[in-house]
Coordinates of C-alpha atoms in Angstrom, one line a residue:
Chain A
X1 CA 0.0 0.0 0.0
X2 CA 2.8 2.4 0.9
X3 CA 4.2 2.3 -2.6
X4 CA 0.7 2.7 -4.0
X5 CA 0.5 6.0 -2.1
X6 CA 3.8 7.1 -3.5
X7 CA 3.0 6.0 -7.1
X8 CA -0.4 7.8 -7.1
X9 CA 1.1 10.8 -5.5
X10 CA 3.8 11.0 -8.1
X11 CA 1.3 10.5 -11.0
X12 CA -0.9 13.3 -9.6
X13 CA 2.1 15.5 -8.8
X14 CA 2.6 16.1 -12.5
X15 CA -0.9 17.6 -12.5
X16 CA -0.2 19.5 -9.4
X17 CA 2.9 21.0 -11.1
X18 CA 0.6 22.3 -13.8
X19 CA -1.7 23.8 -11.2
X20 CA 1.3 25.3 -9.4
X21 CA 2.4 27.0 -12.7
X22 CA -0.9 28.7 -13.3
X23 CA -2.0 29.5 -9.7
X24 CA 1.4 30.4 -8.2
X25 CA 3.7 31.5 -11.0
X26 CA 1.4 33.1 -13.6
X27 CA -1.3 34.2 -11.1
X28 CA -3.7 32.9 -13.6
X29 CA -6.2 30.7 -11.7
X30 CA -7.0 28.2 -14.4
X31 CA -9.9 25.8 -14.1
X32 CA -9.3 24.1 -17.4
X33 CA -7.6 21.4 -15.4
X34 CA -10.9 19.7 -14.6
X35 CA -11.3 19.2 -18.3
X36 CA -7.8 18.7 -19.5
X37 CA -7.0 15.9 -17.0
X38 CA -9.7 13.6 -18.4
X39 CA -8.8 14.9 -21.9
X40 CA -5.3 13.5 -21.4
X41 CA -6.7 10.2 -20.1
X42 CA -9.2 10.0 -23.0
X43 CA -6.6 10.7 -25.7
X44 CA -4.2 8.2 -24.2
X45 CA -6.9 5.5 -24.0
X46 CA -8.3 6.0 -27.5
X47 CA -4.8 6.1 -28.9
X48 CA -4.0 2.8 -27.2
X49 CA -7.2 1.2 -28.3
X50 CA -6.5 2.4 -31.8
X51 CA -3.3 0.5 -31.8
X52 CA -0.9 3.4 -31.6
X53 CA 2.4 3.0 -29.7
X54 CA 2.5 4.1 -26.1
X55 CA 4.7 7.2 -26.7
X56 CA 2.4 8.4 -29.5
X57 CA -0.5 8.4 -27.0
X58 CA 1.6 10.3 -24.4
X59 CA 2.6 12.9 -26.9
X60 CA -0.9 13.3 -28.3
X61 CA -2.3 13.6 -24.8
X62 CA 0.2 16.4 -24.0
X63 CA -0.5 18.1 -27.3
X64 CA -4.3 18.0 -26.6
X65 CA -3.7 19.5 -23.1
X66 CA -1.6 22.3 -24.6
X67 CA -4.4 23.0 -27.1
X68 CA -6.9 23.2 -24.3
X69 CA -4.7 25.6 -22.3
X70 CA -4.2 27.7 -25.4
X71 CA -7.9 28.0 -25.9
X72 CA -8.4 29.2 -22.3
X73 CA -5.5 31.7 -22.7
X74 CA -6.9 33.0 -26.0
X75 CA -10.4 33.4 -24.6
X76 CA -8.9 35.4 -21.7
X77 CA -6.6 37.5 -23.9
X78 CA -9.0 38.3 -26.8
X79 CA -12.4 38.5 -25.1
X80 CA -10.9 40.2 -22.0
X81 CA -12.7 37.8 -19.6
X82 CA -11.3 36.8 -16.3
X83 CA -9.1 33.7 -16.3
X84 CA -11.6 31.9 -14.1
X85 CA -14.4 32.3 -16.5
X86 CA -12.2 31.4 -19.5
X87 CA -11.1 28.2 -17.7
X88 CA -14.7 27.3 -16.8
X89 CA -15.8 27.8 -20.5
X90 CA -13.0 25.5 -21.8
X91 CA -13.6 23.0 -19.0
X92 CA -17.3 22.8 -19.8
X93 CA -16.7 22.4 -23.6
X94 CA -14.1 19.7 -22.9
X95 CA -16.7 17.6 -21.1
X96 CA -18.5 17.1 -24.4
X97 CA -15.2 16.8 -26.3
X98 CA -13.9 14.2 -23.9
X99 CA -16.9 11.9 -24.5
X100 CA -16.3 12.4 -28.3
X101 CA -12.7 11.4 -27.9
X102 CA -13.8 8.3 -25.9
X103 CA -16.0 7.4 -28.9
X104 CA -19.3 8.7 -27.6
X105 CA -18.9 6.6 -24.4
X106 CA -18.4 7.8 -20.9
X107 CA -15.4 5.5 -20.4
X108 CA -12.9 3.1 -22.0
X109 CA -11.4 0.2 -20.2
X110 CA -7.8 -0.5 -20.7
X111 CA -7.7 -3.7 -18.7
X112 CA -7.2 -5.8 -21.9
X113 CA -4.8 -3.3 -23.5
X114 CA -1.1 -3.3 -23.4
X115 CA 0.0 0.1 -22.0
X116 CA 3.0 1.7 -20.3
X117 CA 2.4 0.2 -16.9
X118 CA 1.5 -3.3 -18.1
X119 CA 4.5 -3.2 -20.4
X120 CA 6.7 -2.1 -17.4
X121 CA 5.3 -4.8 -15.2
X122 CA 5.8 -7.5 -17.9
X123 CA 9.4 -6.4 -18.4
X124 CA 10.4 -6.3 -14.8
X125 CA 8.3 -9.0 -13.1
X126 CA 11.1 -11.6 -13.3
X127 CA 13.2 -9.6 -10.8
X128 CA 11.0 -6.9 -9.3
X129 CA 7.8 -6.5 -7.5
X130 CA 5.2 -4.6 -9.7
X131 CA 4.7 -1.9 -7.1
X132 CA 8.4 -1.2 -6.8
X133 CA 8.8 -1.1 -10.5
X134 CA 6.0 1.5 -10.8
X135 CA 7.6 3.5 -8.0
X136 CA 10.9 3.6 -9.8
X137 CA 9.3 4.6 -13.1
X138 CA 7.2 7.5 -11.7
X139 CA 10.0 8.7 -9.4
X140 CA 12.1 9.0 -12.5
X141 CA 9.3 10.8 -14.4
X142 CA 8.6 13.2 -11.6
X143 CA 12.3 13.9 -11.2
X144 CA 12.6 14.6 -14.9
X145 CA 9.6 16.9 -14.8
X146 CA 11.2 18.9 -11.9
X147 CA 14.5 19.1 -13.6
X148 CA 13.1 20.2 -16.9
X149 CA 10.8 22.8 -15.3
X150 CA 13.6 24.0 -13.1
X151 CA 15.7 24.6 -16.2
X152 CA 12.8 26.2 -17.9
X153 CA 12.2 28.7 -15.1
X154 CA 15.9 29.7 -15.3
X155 CA 15.7 30.6 -19.0
X156 CA 15.0 34.2 -19.9
X157 CA 11.5 33.1 -21.0
X158 CA 10.9 31.3 -17.8
X159 CA 12.1 34.2 -15.7
X160 CA 9.7 36.5 -17.7
X161 CA 6.8 34.1 -17.0
X162 CA 7.7 34.4 -13.3
X163 CA 7.7 38.2 -13.5
X164 CA 4.4 38.1 -15.4
X165 CA 2.6 36.8 -12.3
X166 CA 4.1 39.4 -10.1
X167 CA 4.0 42.5 -12.3
X168 CA 2.5 42.4 -15.8
X169 CA 3.3 46.0 -16.4
X170 CA 7.0 45.4 -16.0
X171 CA 6.9 42.5 -18.5
X172 CA 5.2 44.8 -21.0
X173 CA 7.8 47.5 -20.3
X174 CA 10.5 45.0 -21.2
X175 CA 9.0 44.5 -24.6
X176 CA 7.3 41.1 -24.1
X177 CA 3.8 40.4 -25.3
X178 CA 1.9 39.2 -22.2
X179 CA -0.7 37.5 -24.4
X180 CA 1.9 35.2 -25.9
X181 CA 3.4 34.5 -22.5
X182 CA 0.0 33.5 -21.1
X183 CA -0.6 31.1 -24.0
X184 CA 2.8 29.5 -23.4
X185 CA 2.3 29.3 -19.6
X186 CA -1.2 28.0 -19.6
X187 CA -0.4 25.7 -22.5
X188 CA 2.6 24.1 -20.8
X189 CA 0.6 23.8 -17.6
X190 CA -2.3 22.0 -19.2
X191 CA 0.0 19.7 -21.2
X192 CA 1.4 18.6 -17.8
X193 CA -2.1 18.1 -16.5
X194 CA -3.0 16.0 -19.5
X195 CA 0.2 14.0 -19.2
X196 CA -0.8 13.3 -15.6
X197 CA -4.3 12.2 -16.9
X198 CA -2.7 9.9 -19.4
X199 CA -0.6 8.2 -16.7
X200 CA -3.6 8.0 -14.4
X201 CA -5.7 6.3 -17.0
X202 CA -3.1 3.6 -17.5
X203 CA -2.5 3.2 -13.8
X204 CA -6.2 2.8 -13.0
X205 CA -6.9 0.8 -16.2
X206 CA -9.6 3.0 -17.5
X207 CA -10.3 6.5 -18.8
X208 CA -13.5 8.2 -17.7
X209 CA -15.1 11.4 -18.7
X210 CA -15.8 12.3 -15.1
X211 CA -12.2 11.7 -14.0
X212 CA -11.5 15.4 -13.7
X213 CA -14.3 16.4 -11.2
X214 CA -12.6 18.4 -8.4
X215 CA -9.2 18.0 -10.0
X216 CA -8.2 21.7 -9.7
X217 CA -9.1 21.7 -6.0
X218 CA -7.1 18.6 -5.2
X219 CA -4.2 20.0 -7.2
X220 CA -4.4 23.2 -5.2
X221 CA -4.6 21.2 -2.0
X222 CA -1.4 19.4 -3.1
X223 CA 0.3 22.7 -3.8
X224 CA -0.7 24.2 -0.4
X225 CA 0.3 21.1 1.6
X226 CA 3.7 21.4 -0.1
X227 CA 4.0 25.0 0.9
X228 CA 3.6 23.9 4.6
X229 CA 6.2 21.2 4.2
X230 CA 9.0 23.3 2.8
X231 CA 9.5 27.0 3.1
X232 CA 11.6 28.5 0.4
X233 CA 11.5 31.0 -2.4
X234 CA 14.0 29.1 -4.6
X235 CA 12.3 27.7 -7.7
X236 CA 13.7 24.2 -7.4
X237 CA 12.3 23.9 -3.8
X238 CA 9.0 25.3 -5.0
X239 CA 8.8 22.5 -7.6
X240 CA 10.0 19.8 -5.2
X241 CA 7.5 20.7 -2.6
X242 CA 4.7 20.3 -5.0
X243 CA 5.7 16.7 -5.5
X244 CA 6.0 16.3 -1.7
X245 CA 2.6 17.9 -1.2
X246 CA 1.0 15.6 -3.8
X247 CA 2.4 12.5 -2.0
X248 CA 1.2 13.7 1.4
X249 CA -2.2 14.6 0.0
X250 CA -2.6 11.1 -1.5
X251 CA -1.5 9.6 1.9
X252 CA -4.3 11.6 3.6
X253 CA -6.8 10.4 1.0
X254 CA -5.7 6.8 1.4
X255 CA -6.0 7.2 5.1
X256 CA -9.5 8.5 4.6
X257 CA -10.4 5.7 2.3
X258 CA -9.0 2.9 4.5
X259 CA -9.6 4.1 8.0
X260 CA -12.3 6.6 7.5
X261 CA -15.0 4.1 8.1
X262 CA -14.1 4.2 11.8
X263 CA -15.5 7.8 11.8
X264 CA -18.2 6.8 9.3
X265 CA -16.5 8.4 6.3
X266 CA -17.2 7.0 2.9
X267 CA -15.1 7.5 -0.3
X268 CA -17.8 9.9 -1.4
X269 CA -16.8 12.2 1.5
X270 CA -13.2 12.7 0.2
X271 CA -14.0 15.7 -1.9
X272 CA -15.4 17.3 1.2
X273 CA -12.2 16.4 3.0
X274 CA -10.1 18.0 0.2
X275 CA -12.1 21.2 0.4
X276 CA -11.7 21.2 4.2
X277 CA -8.0 20.6 3.9
X278 CA -7.7 23.7 1.7
X279 CA -9.7 25.8 4.1
X280 CA -7.6 24.5 7.0
X281 CA -4.4 25.5 5.1
X282 CA -5.8 28.9 4.4
X283 CA -6.7 29.4 8.1
X284 CA -3.3 28.3 9.2
X285 CA -1.6 30.6 6.7
X286 CA -3.8 33.6 7.8
X287 CA -3.2 33.0 11.5
X288 CA 0.5 32.5 10.9
X289 CA 0.5 35.9 9.3
X290 CA -1.5 37.3 12.2
X291 CA 0.9 36.0 14.8
X292 CA 3.9 37.4 12.9
X293 CA 2.0 40.7 12.7
X294 CA 1.4 40.7 16.4
X295 CA 5.0 39.9 17.2
X296 CA 6.2 42.8 15.0
X297 CA 3.9 45.2 16.9
X298 CA 5.0 43.9 20.3
X299 CA 8.5 44.7 19.3
X300 CA 7.7 48.3 18.4
Chain B
X1 CA 13.0 61.4 -34.1
X2 CA 9.6 61.0 -32.4
X3 CA 6.9 63.1 -33.9
X4 CA 3.3 63.7 -32.9
X5 CA 1.0 65.3 -35.5
X6 CA -2.4 66.5 -34.3
X7 CA -2.7 63.8 -31.7
X8 CA -6.0 63.8 -29.8
X9 CA -7.1 61.4 -27.1
X10 CA -10.7 61.5 -26.2
X11 CA -12.3 59.3 -23.5
X12 CA -16.0 58.5 -23.4
X13 CA -16.9 59.9 -26.8
X14 CA -20.7 60.4 -27.2
X15 CA -21.3 60.2 -23.5
X16 CA -21.9 63.0 -21.0
X17 CA -18.5 62.0 -19.4
X18 CA -16.6 62.9 -22.6
X19 CA -13.1 64.0 -21.7
X20 CA -10.6 65.5 -24.0
X21 CA -7.4 64.3 -22.5
X22 CA -5.3 65.5 -25.4
X23 CA -6.4 68.1 -27.9
X24 CA -4.5 68.3 -31.2
X25 CA -1.0 68.0 -29.9
X26 CA 1.8 68.4 -32.3
X27 CA 5.3 68.0 -31.1
X28 CA 8.6 66.9 -32.3
X29 CA 11.4 65.4 -30.2
X30 CA 15.0 65.4 -31.4
X31 CA 17.7 63.0 -30.5
X32 CA 19.4 64.2 -27.3
X33 CA 16.5 66.4 -26.1
X34 CA 15.7 66.5 -22.4
X35 CA 12.2 67.9 -22.2
X36 CA 10.5 68.7 -18.9
X37 CA 6.8 68.6 -18.9
X38 CA 4.7 70.6 -16.4
X39 CA 1.1 71.3 -15.8
X40 CA -1.5 71.0 -13.1
X41 CA -3.5 67.8 -12.4
X42 CA -5.5 66.7 -15.4
X43 CA -3.5 68.9 -17.8
X44 CA -2.8 65.9 -20.0
X45 CA 0.8 65.1 -19.0
X46 CA 0.2 61.5 -18.3
X47 CA -2.1 61.2 -21.2
X48 CA 0.6 62.5 -23.4
X49 CA 3.0 59.8 -22.1
X50 CA 0.3 57.1 -22.4
X51 CA -0.2 58.1 -26.1
X52 CA 3.5 58.0 -26.8
X53 CA 4.1 54.8 -24.9
X54 CA 1.1 53.1 -26.6
X55 CA -0.9 52.4 -23.4
X56 CA -3.8 54.4 -25.0
X57 CA -3.7 54.7 -28.7
X58 CA -4.8 58.2 -29.8
X59 CA -8.3 58.8 -31.0
X60 CA -6.9 60.7 -34.0
X61 CA -3.6 62.0 -35.2
X62 CA -0.3 60.3 -36.1
X63 CA 2.7 59.3 -34.0
X64 CA 5.8 58.5 -35.9
X65 CA 9.3 57.5 -35.1
X66 CA 12.0 58.2 -37.8
X67 CA 9.1 58.6 -40.3
X68 CA 7.7 55.2 -39.4
X69 CA 4.0 55.4 -38.4
X70 CA 3.8 53.8 -35.0
X71 CA 0.3 55.1 -34.0
X72 CA -1.3 51.7 -33.8
X73 CA 1.7 49.8 -32.4
X74 CA 0.8 48.0 -29.1
X75 CA 2.6 49.1 -26.0
X76 CA 4.9 46.0 -25.7
X77 CA 6.1 46.6 -29.2
X78 CA 7.0 50.2 -28.6
X79 CA 8.7 49.2 -25.4
X80 CA 11.5 47.9 -27.6
X81 CA 12.6 51.5 -28.0
X82 CA 10.8 53.4 -25.3
X83 CA 11.7 53.1 -21.6
X84 CA 9.2 54.3 -19.1
X85 CA 9.6 54.9 -15.3
X86 CA 6.5 55.4 -13.3
X87 CA 5.8 57.3 -10.1
X88 CA 5.2 54.1 -8.2
X89 CA 8.5 52.4 -7.6
X90 CA 6.8 49.0 -7.5
X91 CA 5.7 49.3 -11.2
X92 CA 9.1 48.9 -12.9
X93 CA 10.4 45.8 -11.2
X94 CA 9.1 42.3 -10.3
X95 CA 9.1 42.2 -6.5
X96 CA 8.7 38.4 -6.4
X97 CA 12.0 37.9 -8.2
X98 CA 15.7 38.6 -7.4
X99 CA 17.7 41.6 -8.5
X100 CA 19.7 39.5 -11.0
X101 CA 16.5 37.9 -12.5
X102 CA 15.0 41.4 -13.0
X103 CA 18.2 42.6 -14.7
X104 CA 18.3 39.4 -16.9
X105 CA 14.7 40.1 -18.1
X106 CA 15.7 43.7 -18.8
X107 CA 18.9 42.9 -20.6
X108 CA 17.2 42.7 -24.0
X109 CA 13.8 43.8 -25.2
X110 CA 11.2 41.7 -27.1
X111 CA 10.3 38.1 -26.8
X112 CA 12.5 36.3 -24.4
X113 CA 14.5 33.4 -25.6
X114 CA 14.5 29.8 -24.3
X115 CA 18.1 30.0 -23.1
X116 CA 19.8 30.5 -19.7
X117 CA 21.7 33.7 -20.1
X118 CA 22.3 34.3 -16.4
X119 CA 25.8 33.0 -15.8
X120 CA 28.8 34.0 -13.7
X121 CA 30.0 36.5 -16.3
X122 CA 26.5 38.1 -16.5
X123 CA 26.4 38.3 -12.7
X124 CA 29.7 40.1 -12.7
X125 CA 28.5 42.5 -15.3
X126 CA 25.4 43.1 -13.2
X127 CA 27.4 43.8 -10.1
X128 CA 29.5 46.3 -12.0
X129 CA 26.4 48.0 -13.3
X130 CA 24.7 48.0 -9.9
X131 CA 27.8 49.6 -8.3
X132 CA 27.1 52.7 -10.4
X133 CA 23.9 53.2 -8.3
X134 CA 26.1 53.5 -5.2
X135 CA 23.4 51.8 -3.1
X136 CA 25.2 48.6 -2.2
X137 CA 22.9 46.6 -4.4
X138 CA 25.9 44.9 -6.0
X139 CA 26.1 42.8 -2.8
X140 CA 22.4 41.9 -2.8
X141 CA 22.1 40.6 -6.3
X142 CA 20.2 37.4 -5.4
X143 CA 17.9 39.1 -2.9
X144 CA 14.3 39.5 -3.9
X145 CA 13.5 42.9 -5.2
X146 CA 10.5 43.0 -2.8
X147 CA 13.0 43.4 0.1
X148 CA 14.5 46.7 -1.3
X149 CA 13.4 50.2 -0.4
X150 CA 11.4 52.3 -2.7
X151 CA 14.4 54.4 -3.6
X152 CA 16.5 51.3 -4.4
X153 CA 13.7 49.9 -6.5
X154 CA 13.4 53.1 -8.5
X155 CA 17.1 53.3 -9.0
X156 CA 17.1 49.6 -10.2
X157 CA 14.2 50.5 -12.5
X158 CA 16.3 53.3 -14.0
X159 CA 19.2 50.9 -14.5
X160 CA 17.0 48.3 -16.1
X161 CA 15.6 50.9 -18.4
X162 CA 19.0 52.1 -19.7
X163 CA 20.3 48.5 -20.1
X164 CA 18.5 48.1 -23.4
X165 CA 19.6 51.7 -24.5
X166 CA 16.1 53.0 -25.4
X167 CA 15.7 55.7 -28.0
X168 CA 13.2 57.6 -25.7
X169 CA 12.9 57.7 -22.0
X170 CA 9.6 58.7 -20.4
X171 CA 9.9 59.7 -16.7
X172 CA 6.5 60.1 -15.2
X173 CA 7.1 61.9 -11.9
X174 CA 9.5 59.2 -11.1
X175 CA 10.8 60.8 -7.9
X176 CA 7.4 62.0 -6.5
X177 CA 6.8 59.0 -4.3
X178 CA 10.3 59.0 -2.8
X179 CA 11.6 60.6 0.3
X180 CA 13.8 63.7 -0.4
X181 CA 17.1 61.9 0.0
X182 CA 16.2 59.1 -2.4
X183 CA 14.5 61.6 -4.7
X184 CA 17.8 63.5 -4.9
X185 CA 19.7 60.3 -5.6
X186 CA 17.4 59.2 -8.4
X187 CA 17.5 62.7 -10.0
X188 CA 21.3 62.6 -9.9
X189 CA 21.1 59.2 -11.6
X190 CA 18.8 60.7 -14.2
X191 CA 21.3 63.4 -15.2
X192 CA 24.2 60.9 -15.1
X193 CA 22.4 58.3 -17.2
X194 CA 21.2 61.1 -19.6
X195 CA 24.8 62.1 -20.4
X196 CA 26.5 58.7 -20.1
X197 CA 24.0 56.8 -22.3
X198 CA 23.2 59.8 -24.6
X199 CA 19.5 59.4 -23.9
X200 CA 16.5 61.4 -25.1
X201 CA 14.3 62.1 -22.2
X202 CA 10.8 63.5 -21.4
X203 CA 10.2 64.1 -17.8
X204 CA 6.9 65.0 -16.1
X205 CA 7.2 66.9 -12.9
X206 CA 5.0 68.8 -10.5
X207 CA 7.9 70.8 -9.3
X208 CA 8.5 73.9 -11.4
X209 CA 11.9 74.5 -10.1
X210 CA 12.9 71.0 -11.1
X211 CA 11.5 71.6 -14.5
X212 CA 13.6 74.7 -14.9
X213 CA 16.8 73.1 -13.5
X214 CA 16.7 70.1 -15.8
X215 CA 16.8 69.7 -19.5
X216 CA 17.1 71.9 -22.6
X217 CA 13.4 72.2 -23.4
X218 CA 10.3 72.8 -21.4
X219 CA 6.6 72.4 -22.2
X220 CA 3.7 73.5 -20.1
X221 CA 0.3 71.7 -20.6
X222 CA -3.2 72.7 -19.7
X223 CA -6.5 71.0 -20.4
X224 CA -4.9 68.7 -23.0
X225 CA -3.0 71.4 -24.9
X226 CA 0.6 72.5 -25.0
X227 CA 0.3 76.1 -24.0
X228 CA 3.9 77.0 -23.6
X229 CA 7.2 75.8 -25.1
X230 CA 10.6 77.1 -24.2
X231 CA 14.0 75.9 -25.5
X232 CA 17.7 76.5 -25.0
X233 CA 18.6 80.0 -23.9
X234 CA 14.9 81.1 -23.6
X235 CA 14.4 78.2 -21.1
X236 CA 17.4 78.9 -19.1
X237 CA 16.3 82.5 -18.5
X238 CA 12.9 81.4 -17.2
X239 CA 12.0 81.6 -13.5
X240 CA 9.2 80.1 -11.5
X241 CA 7.5 83.6 -11.2
X242 CA 7.9 84.1 -14.9
X243 CA 6.2 80.8 -15.6
X244 CA 3.3 81.6 -13.3
X245 CA 2.9 85.0 -15.0
X246 CA 3.1 83.5 -18.5
X247 CA 0.4 81.0 -17.6
X248 CA -1.8 83.8 -16.4
X249 CA -1.2 85.7 -19.6
X250 CA -2.0 82.8 -21.8
X251 CA -5.0 81.4 -19.9
X252 CA -6.3 84.7 -18.6
X253 CA -6.5 83.2 -15.1
X254 CA -4.2 82.4 -12.3
X255 CA -2.5 79.1 -11.7
X256 CA -4.5 77.8 -8.8
X257 CA -3.1 74.4 -8.3
X258 CA -1.6 74.5 -4.8
X259 CA 0.5 71.5 -5.5
X260 CA 2.3 73.2 -8.4
X261 CA 2.9 76.4 -6.4
X262 CA 3.9 74.9 -3.2
X263 CA 6.5 72.5 -4.6

């Protein structure tokens, strides 16, 4: 079970990295995630069922996510609507599109398909436990994602994306087109989310149109838990703590699912738990600020 | 170099709230000019800057640079050759990023590339540049800009602006929000950068004395019009009293803006 928590945490941490990018770096609260996560899952599943190689499915899923993010950014840029509304629009439209991608069905089973995880288990079962093999694979993938994103945020373009969230005027004054930057940022974010969806579909053995319900909120919970675990302003720590937060979040959810019956919790209550977790995080953050503020005034 | 021909900027056309922020402004700026712009609140100084920088495209008229029509160019595109410093010291820098990150973003204009240009050599260059400010920022290169004082941030903004050697610099009361000591410092930087980097500057100020002490040209604005222009020797002979009197003569009323008189 313990490696199950880690594997799920690592898979969803890719999605949480996408949420972190929009919510924390770009200051562009993006709800497309609820649609682009199942989009990634659907594209991956349909591609596998259609007989395409695994890597094609992964690339197509990322591409589809990037397109979804681009649509949200363009709606926001050109129609001058708030990012929240733009995201909700894309998310809602994606619900129909995802069912289309799944072939007018609500879900596709991958149990009889060969996919990334079944291929990995087949290749390693002679010398390794399936759970450990998955743990290795997804640790590697999450590490790669952190390394690549860390490098990206050190490039001139990445730095400018960082500045965009803090001060859009400054970015304009330095001659960058904020519209293009938002398309890049939200596009990359949603391609990560869709990638996470593609992994999740293979891990669970099915893709479902309703896979994304509450996804932004759980991504945000992961990001916020990470912020409690590690305090830093260095970008590599900001990325690593998203991964850590995702794993802890999944551990809490596992706890809720396995031991929650003792306090009469059912799996259906987990979304409520997620929301309460976020509210709790917010309260702690606020009161933390309050205590610091008090201290400062006592010193005066 | 930069030329405005009959530029008007009207807000709320066709409504009772119609405001003529700029009224048929024609104005030419030559390379190396240092123009100070004065006028009371609502005279159109900031509107003039907004029209030139591209924040608000003019309702009518033409803005051109070296005979190229740039009237409809968006702000980010004009930023490639126009540097602007605002009154609010928080506007010009990203507070959530370090000094060196801010300088990296400012080291070239336009779309930023997907390469890591911040290396040891760049950091040394930045330290060298920062030491010009004489504020000790060269030792705080990896500190977040949010930790700097307003004066330090404004000085950093000035440095970031000259890094890309802009053709035109717009200073929008860039010292008004600073304490006197920092204001002095940033003004001193302004003159130093003007001569070292051979800039062309337009500077809005509320302070008449400052407008007379700085630059080779002066324009006075009122209700969206340029009502007085003085250049070279004519400008250097002007005094504050003379300016107030001239305003009275032109407008047939006295200059009643306390802020202008008191400063």
